[in-house]
Amino acid sequence: MNRVVYGTTCAPYLAQRVLKQLVMDDGHNYPLAASAVSSDMYMDDLLTGAADIYSAKQLKEQLIALFRGGGMQLHKWSSNCKELLASSEAF
C-alpha cells in the first residue's frame, strides 16, 4: 500500500509514524515545520500559531516544503490573518 487507509486498526499509528519519519528525514532542513509537526499535530490536523506574520509565513512555507518532500499536499488552511491566507498563490 502507498496510502494510509483509515478504518483499519493500524491507521492511527501509521499516520503518526509517517509524520515522525518525515521529521526525522527532512526536519533539519525545516526547523520551524519540524517543531510544529512534532508537537502540534492532532491526527491529520496541525493546530499551531506564530508570534507575528513574518514567522507565520516562514512556518507556512516550511510546512508546505516539508510535506511536499513526503509527497503530501497541505490544504484547508485557516487563519485569523487574511494576509497569511492570501499568500497561498504560489502554493
mmCIF file of N, CA and C in Angstrom:
data_model
loop_
_atom_site.group_PDB
_atom_site.id
_atom_site.type_symbol
_atom_site.label_atom_id
_atom_site.label_comp_id
_atom_site.label_asym_id
_atom_site.label_seq_id
_atom_site.Cartn_x
_atom_site.Cartn_y
_atom_site.Cartn_z
ATOM 1 N N MET A 1 0.836 -1.183 0.000
ATOM 2 C CA MET A 1 0.000 0.000 0.000
ATOM 3 C C MET A 1 0.880 1.245 0.000
ATOM 4 N N ASN A 2 0.427 2.240 -0.704
ATOM 5 C CA ASN A 2 1.128 3.519 -0.734
ATOM 6 C C ASN A 2 0.382 4.589 0.052
ATOM 7 N N ARG A 3 -0.713 4.219 0.672
ATOM 8 C CA ARG A 3 -1.532 5.168 1.419
ATOM 9 C C ARG A 3 -1.914 4.581 2.765
ATOM 10 N N VAL A 4 -2.201 5.466 3.709
ATOM 11 C CA VAL A 4 -2.734 5.027 4.988
ATOM 12 C C VAL A 4 -4.246 4.979 4.835
ATOM 13 N N VAL A 5 -4.810 3.801 4.968
ATOM 14 C CA VAL A 5 -6.248 3.613 4.794
ATOM 15 C C VAL A 5 -6.918 3.760 6.154
ATOM 16 N N TYR A 6 -7.739 4.795 6.283
ATOM 17 C CA TYR A 6 -8.433 4.997 7.549
ATOM 18 C C TYR A 6 -9.519 3.952 7.696
ATOM 19 N N GLY A 7 -9.743 3.533 8.920
ATOM 20 C CA GLY A 7 -10.709 2.497 9.210
ATOM 21 C C GLY A 7 -10.030 1.197 9.593
ATOM 22 N N THR A 8 -8.769 1.059 9.227
ATOM 23 C CA THR A 8 -8.024 -0.119 9.651
ATOM 24 C C THR A 8 -7.519 0.103 11.070
ATOM 25 N N THR A 9 -7.266 -0.978 11.758
ATOM 26 C CA THR A 9 -6.833 -0.891 13.150
ATOM 27 C C THR A 9 -5.528 -0.116 13.309
ATOM 28 N N CYS A 10 -4.628 -0.270 12.362
ATOM 29 C CA CYS A 10 -3.306 0.345 12.495
ATOM 30 C C CYS A 10 -3.233 1.767 11.931
ATOM 31 N N ALA A 11 -4.302 2.292 11.360
ATOM 32 C CA ALA A 11 -4.261 3.594 10.696
ATOM 33 C C ALA A 11 -3.772 4.736 11.590
ATOM 34 N N PRO A 12 -4.268 4.886 12.811
ATOM 35 C CA PRO A 12 -3.765 5.995 13.638
ATOM 36 C C PRO A 12 -2.262 5.915 13.887
ATOM 37 N N TYR A 13 -1.773 4.717 14.167
ATOM 38 C CA TYR A 13 -0.337 4.552 14.376
ATOM 39 C C TYR A 13 0.431 4.895 13.105
ATOM 40 N N LEU A 14 0.002 4.367 11.972
ATOM 41 C CA LEU A 14 0.708 4.609 10.718
ATOM 42 C C LEU A 14 0.732 6.086 10.359
ATOM 43 N N ALA A 15 -0.374 6.780 10.570
ATOM 44 C CA ALA A 15 -0.428 8.210 10.259
ATOM 45 C C ALA A 15 0.587 8.981 11.096
ATOM 46 N N GLN A 16 0.653 8.680 12.383
ATOM 47 C CA GLN A 16 1.603 9.367 13.261
ATOM 48 C C GLN A 16 3.038 8.959 12.957
ATOM 49 N N ARG A 17 3.240 7.705 12.598
ATOM 50 C CA ARG A 17 4.594 7.230 12.301
ATOM 51 C C ARG A 17 5.134 7.853 11.024
ATOM 52 N N VAL A 18 4.271 8.058 10.039
ATOM 53 C CA VAL A 18 4.679 8.723 8.800
ATOM 54 C C VAL A 18 5.145 10.144 9.102
ATOM 55 N N LEU A 19 4.414 10.850 9.942
ATOM 56 C CA LEU A 19 4.803 12.215 10.307
ATOM 57 C C LEU A 19 6.133 12.224 11.058
ATOM 58 N N LYS A 20 6.303 11.284 11.970
ATOM 59 C CA LYS A 20 7.554 11.209 12.718
ATOM 60 C C LYS A 20 8.727 10.941 11.780
ATOM 61 N N GLN A 21 8.536 10.037 10.823
ATOM 62 C CA GLN A 21 9.602 9.721 9.880
ATOM 63 C C GLN A 21 9.926 10.914 8.993
ATOM 64 N N LEU A 22 8.902 11.638 8.586
ATOM 65 C CA LEU A 22 9.106 12.830 7.764
ATOM 66 C C LEU A 22 9.981 13.844 8.502
ATOM 67 N N VAL A 23 9.699 14.052 9.779
ATOM 68 C CA VAL A 23 10.502 14.975 10.593
ATOM 69 C C VAL A 23 11.921 14.430 10.772
ATOM 70 N N MET A 24 12.054 13.134 10.978
ATOM 71 C CA MET A 24 13.387 12.546 11.146
ATOM 72 C C MET A 24 14.213 12.676 9.870
ATOM 73 N N ASP A 25 13.577 12.494 8.712
ATOM 74 C CA ASP A 25 14.298 12.524 7.442
ATOM 75 C C ASP A 25 14.663 13.933 6.989
ATOM 76 N N ASP A 26 13.723 14.869 7.066
ATOM 77 C CA ASP A 26 13.929 16.200 6.495
ATOM 78 C C ASP A 26 13.750 17.350 7.475
ATOM 79 N N GLY A 27 13.494 17.061 8.718
ATOM 80 C CA GLY A 27 13.240 18.109 9.699
ATOM 81 C C GLY A 27 14.388 19.081 9.878
ATOM 82 N N HIS A 28 15.615 18.615 9.680
ATOM 83 C CA HIS A 28 16.770 19.508 9.837
ATOM 84 C C HIS A 28 16.771 20.624 8.782
ATOM 85 N N ASN A 29 16.117 20.406 7.657
ATOM 86 C CA ASN A 29 16.012 21.442 6.621
ATOM 87 C C ASN A 29 14.905 22.450 6.901
ATOM 88 N N TYR A 30 13.958 22.074 7.731
ATOM 89 C CA TYR A 30 12.785 22.899 8.021
ATOM 90 C C TYR A 30 12.524 22.915 9.527
ATOM 91 N N PRO A 31 13.336 23.633 10.288
ATOM 92 C CA PRO A 31 13.229 23.562 11.747
ATOM 93 C C PRO A 31 11.899 24.045 12.317
ATOM 94 N N LEU A 32 11.323 25.088 11.756
ATOM 95 C CA LEU A 32 10.029 25.565 12.254
ATOM 96 C C LEU A 32 8.947 24.523 12.018
ATOM 97 N N ALA A 33 8.927 23.967 10.823
ATOM 98 C CA ALA A 33 7.930 22.957 10.481
ATOM 99 C C ALA A 33 8.129 21.694 11.313
ATOM 100 N N ALA A 34 9.365 21.277 11.493
ATOM 101 C CA ALA A 34 9.646 20.063 12.266
ATOM 102 C C ALA A 34 9.150 20.203 13.697
ATOM 103 N N SER A 35 9.371 21.362 14.281
ATOM 104 C CA SER A 35 8.910 21.596 15.650
ATOM 105 C C SER A 35 7.384 21.546 15.727
ATOM 106 N N ALA A 36 6.721 22.190 14.781
ATOM 107 C CA ALA A 36 5.253 22.218 14.779
ATOM 108 C C ALA A 36 4.680 20.824 14.558
ATOM 109 N N VAL A 37 5.222 20.087 13.604
ATOM 110 C CA VAL A 37 4.719 18.746 13.316
ATOM 111 C C VAL A 37 4.961 17.816 14.509
ATOM 112 N N SER A 38 6.076 17.977 15.171
ATOM 113 C CA SER A 38 6.404 17.126 16.318
ATOM 114 C C SER A 38 5.512 17.382 17.520
ATOM 115 N N SER A 39 5.048 18.619 17.680
ATOM 116 C CA SER A 39 4.326 18.932 18.914
ATOM 117 C C SER A 39 2.897 19.431 18.730
ATOM 118 N N ASP A 40 2.502 19.813 17.522
ATOM 119 C CA ASP A 40 1.194 20.454 17.340
ATOM 120 C C ASP A 40 0.248 19.708 16.400
ATOM 121 N N MET A 41 0.492 18.424 16.184
ATOM 122 C CA MET A 41 -0.371 17.636 15.297
ATOM 123 C C MET A 41 -1.432 16.908 16.113
ATOM 124 N N TYR A 42 -2.637 16.871 15.583
ATOM 125 C CA TYR A 42 -3.696 16.032 16.130
ATOM 126 C C TYR A 42 -4.243 15.229 14.962
ATOM 127 N N MET A 43 -3.885 13.966 14.906
ATOM 128 C CA MET A 43 -4.183 13.084 13.776
ATOM 129 C C MET A 43 -3.657 13.707 12.488
ATOM 130 N N ASP A 44 -4.550 14.218 11.626
ATOM 131 C CA ASP A 44 -4.068 14.804 10.370
ATOM 132 C C ASP A 44 -4.292 16.310 10.329
ATOM 133 N N ASP A 45 -4.433 16.924 11.487
ATOM 134 C CA ASP A 45 -4.611 18.372 11.585
ATOM 135 C C ASP A 45 -3.441 18.985 12.342
ATOM 136 N N LEU A 46 -2.960 20.099 11.841
ATOM 137 C CA LEU A 46 -1.913 20.848 12.526
ATOM 138 C C LEU A 46 -2.560 22.084 13.141
ATOM 139 N N LEU A 47 -2.453 22.213 14.432
ATOM 140 C CA LEU A 47 -3.013 23.347 15.160
ATOM 141 C C LEU A 47 -1.859 24.079 15.819
ATOM 142 N N THR A 48 -1.465 25.204 15.236
ATOM 143 C CA THR A 48 -0.294 25.905 15.729
ATOM 144 C C THR A 48 -0.455 27.396 15.514
ATOM 145 N N GLY A 49 0.550 28.155 15.829
ATOM 146 C CA GLY A 49 0.497 29.599 15.665
ATOM 147 C C GLY A 49 1.891 30.183 15.589
ATOM 148 N N ALA A 50 1.936 31.491 15.458
ATOM 149 C CA ALA A 50 3.209 32.205 15.384
ATOM 150 C C ALA A 50 3.042 33.569 16.040
ATOM 151 N N ALA A 51 4.157 34.144 16.436
ATOM 152 C CA ALA A 51 4.137 35.422 17.153
ATOM 153 C C ALA A 51 3.843 36.611 16.247
ATOM 154 N N ASP A 52 4.188 36.496 14.950
ATOM 155 C CA ASP A 52 3.962 37.603 14.028
ATOM 156 C C ASP A 52 3.745 37.048 12.623
ATOM 157 N N ILE A 53 3.337 37.905 11.710
ATOM 158 C CA ILE A 53 3.007 37.471 10.357
ATOM 159 C C ILE A 53 4.236 36.947 9.616
ATOM 160 N N TYR A 54 5.386 37.537 9.833
ATOM 161 C CA TYR A 54 6.608 37.066 9.184
ATOM 162 C C TYR A 54 6.917 35.619 9.587
ATOM 163 N N SER A 55 6.849 35.339 10.887
ATOM 164 C CA SER A 55 7.096 33.981 11.387
ATOM 165 C C SER A 55 6.042 33.012 10.868
ATOM 166 N N ALA A 56 4.809 33.466 10.799
ATOM 167 C CA ALA A 56 3.732 32.610 10.293
ATOM 168 C C ALA A 56 3.951 32.259 8.824
ATOM 169 N N LYS A 57 4.403 33.229 8.035
ATOM 170 C CA LYS A 57 4.675 32.954 6.618
ATOM 171 C C LYS A 57 5.839 31.977 6.472
ATOM 172 N N GLN A 58 6.866 32.149 7.273
ATOM 173 C CA GLN A 58 8.006 31.225 7.233
ATOM 174 C C GLN A 58 7.559 29.814 7.602
ATOM 175 N N LEU A 59 6.758 29.711 8.656
ATOM 176 C CA LEU A 59 6.259 28.413 9.088
ATOM 177 C C LEU A 59 5.426 27.764 7.989
ATOM 178 N N LYS A 60 4.559 28.540 7.373
ATOM 179 C CA LYS A 60 3.712 28.012 6.299
ATOM 180 C C LYS A 60 4.566 27.500 5.136
ATOM 181 N N GLU A 61 5.551 28.276 4.725
ATOM 182 C CA GLU A 61 6.424 27.866 3.621
ATOM 183 C C GLU A 61 7.191 26.593 3.975
ATOM 184 N N GLN A 62 7.688 26.504 5.207
ATOM 185 C CA GLN A 62 8.424 25.317 5.621
ATOM 186 C C GLN A 62 7.519 24.089 5.704
ATOM 187 N N LEU A 63 6.304 24.278 6.207
ATOM 188 C CA LEU A 63 5.370 23.161 6.278
ATOM 189 C C LEU A 63 5.043 22.628 4.888
ATOM 190 N N ILE A 64 4.791 23.531 3.963
ATOM 191 C CA ILE A 64 4.477 23.124 2.596
ATOM 192 C C ILE A 64 5.645 22.357 1.995
ATOM 193 N N ALA A 65 6.847 22.860 2.183
ATOM 194 C CA ALA A 65 8.037 22.203 1.627
ATOM 195 C C ALA A 65 8.287 20.841 2.286
ATOM 196 N N LEU A 66 8.153 20.770 3.605
ATOM 197 C CA LEU A 66 8.371 19.514 4.316
ATOM 198 C C LEU A 66 7.403 18.440 3.836
ATOM 199 N N PHE A 67 6.137 18.778 3.776
ATOM 200 C CA PHE A 67 5.136 17.794 3.365
ATOM 201 C C PHE A 67 5.234 17.473 1.878
ATOM 202 N N ARG A 68 5.602 18.444 1.078
ATOM 203 C CA ARG A 68 5.796 18.194 -0.355
ATOM 204 C C ARG A 68 6.894 17.156 -0.556
ATOM 205 N N GLY A 69 7.948 17.229 0.256
ATOM 206 C CA GLY A 69 9.028 16.252 0.180
ATOM 207 C C GLY A 69 8.566 14.839 0.475
ATOM 208 N N GLY A 70 7.500 14.702 1.243
ATOM 209 C CA GLY A 70 6.930 13.394 1.545
ATOM 210 C C GLY A 70 5.796 13.015 0.615
ATOM 211 N N GLY A 71 5.589 13.812 -0.437
ATOM 212 C CA GLY A 71 4.540 13.510 -1.403
ATOM 213 C C GLY A 71 3.146 13.903 -0.942
ATOM 214 N N MET A 72 3.070 14.824 0.014
ATOM 215 C CA MET A 72 1.773 15.251 0.548
ATOM 216 C C MET A 72 1.535 16.721 0.235
ATOM 217 N N GLN A 73 0.294 17.045 -0.026
ATOM 218 C CA GLN A 73 -0.075 18.430 -0.293
ATOM 219 C C GLN A 73 -1.007 18.914 0.810
ATOM 220 N N LEU A 74 -0.617 19.999 1.443
ATOM 221 C CA LEU A 74 -1.448 20.572 2.505
ATOM 222 C C LEU A 74 -2.584 21.382 1.905
ATOM 223 N N HIS A 75 -3.714 21.351 2.571
ATOM 224 C CA HIS A 75 -4.868 22.128 2.114
ATOM 225 C C HIS A 75 -5.735 22.468 3.322
ATOM 226 N N LYS A 76 -6.809 23.164 3.090
ATOM 227 C CA LYS A 76 -7.732 23.596 4.151
ATOM 228 C C LYS A 76 -7.055 24.516 5.158
ATOM 229 N N TRP A 77 -6.333 25.506 4.662
ATOM 230 C CA TRP A 77 -5.684 26.474 5.547
ATOM 231 C C TRP A 77 -6.729 27.350 6.217
ATOM 232 N N SER A 78 -6.484 27.696 7.450
ATOM 233 C CA SER A 78 -7.347 28.626 8.170
ATOM 234 C C SER A 78 -6.471 29.524 9.028
ATOM 235 N N SER A 79 -6.855 30.777 9.115
ATOM 236 C CA SER A 79 -6.088 31.725 9.912
ATOM 237 C C SER A 79 -6.968 32.929 10.239
ATOM 238 N N ASN A 80 -6.634 33.628 11.279
ATOM 239 C CA ASN A 80 -7.322 34.883 11.570
ATOM 240 C C ASN A 80 -6.625 36.053 10.885
ATOM 241 N N CYS A 81 -5.631 35.760 10.069
ATOM 242 C CA CYS A 81 -4.882 36.778 9.344
ATOM 243 C C CYS A 81 -5.129 36.625 7.843
ATOM 244 N N LYS A 82 -5.842 37.570 7.264
ATOM 245 C CA LYS A 82 -6.159 37.499 5.836
ATOM 246 C C LYS A 82 -4.904 37.539 4.969
ATOM 247 N N GLU A 83 -3.892 38.248 5.412
ATOM 248 C CA GLU A 83 -2.641 38.339 4.658
ATOM 249 C C GLU A 83 -1.980 36.963 4.517
ATOM 250 N N LEU A 84 -2.035 36.173 5.566
ATOM 251 C CA LEU A 84 -1.457 34.832 5.523
ATOM 252 C C LEU A 84 -2.228 33.935 4.570
ATOM 253 N N LEU A 85 -3.527 34.027 4.585
ATOM 254 C CA LEU A 85 -4.347 33.230 3.675
ATOM 255 C C LEU A 85 -4.171 33.656 2.227
ATOM 256 N N ALA A 86 -3.959 34.935 2.007
ATOM 257 C CA ALA A 86 -3.776 35.459 0.643
ATOM 258 C C ALA A 86 -2.423 35.069 0.056
ATOM 259 N N SER A 87 -1.493 34.638 0.892
ATOM 260 C CA SER A 87 -0.146 34.327 0.388
ATOM 261 C C SER A 87 -0.066 32.906 -0.174
ATOM 262 N N SER A 88 -1.182 32.292 -0.481
ATOM 263 C CA SER A 88 -1.202 30.910 -0.975
ATOM 264 C C SER A 88 -1.092 30.799 -2.480
ATOM 265 N N GLU A 89 -0.933 31.899 -3.197
ATOM 266 C CA GLU A 89 -0.933 31.852 -4.654
ATOM 267 C C GLU A 89 0.199 30.984 -5.217
ATOM 268 N N ALA A 90 1.336 30.934 -4.557
ATOM 269 C CA ALA A 90 2.466 30.156 -5.078
ATOM 270 C C ALA A 90 2.429 28.705 -4.632
ATOM 271 N N PHE A 91 1.481 28.354 -3.773
ATOM 272 C CA PHE A 91 1.463 27.019 -3.233
ATOM 273 C C PHE A 91 0.346 26.250 -3.870
#
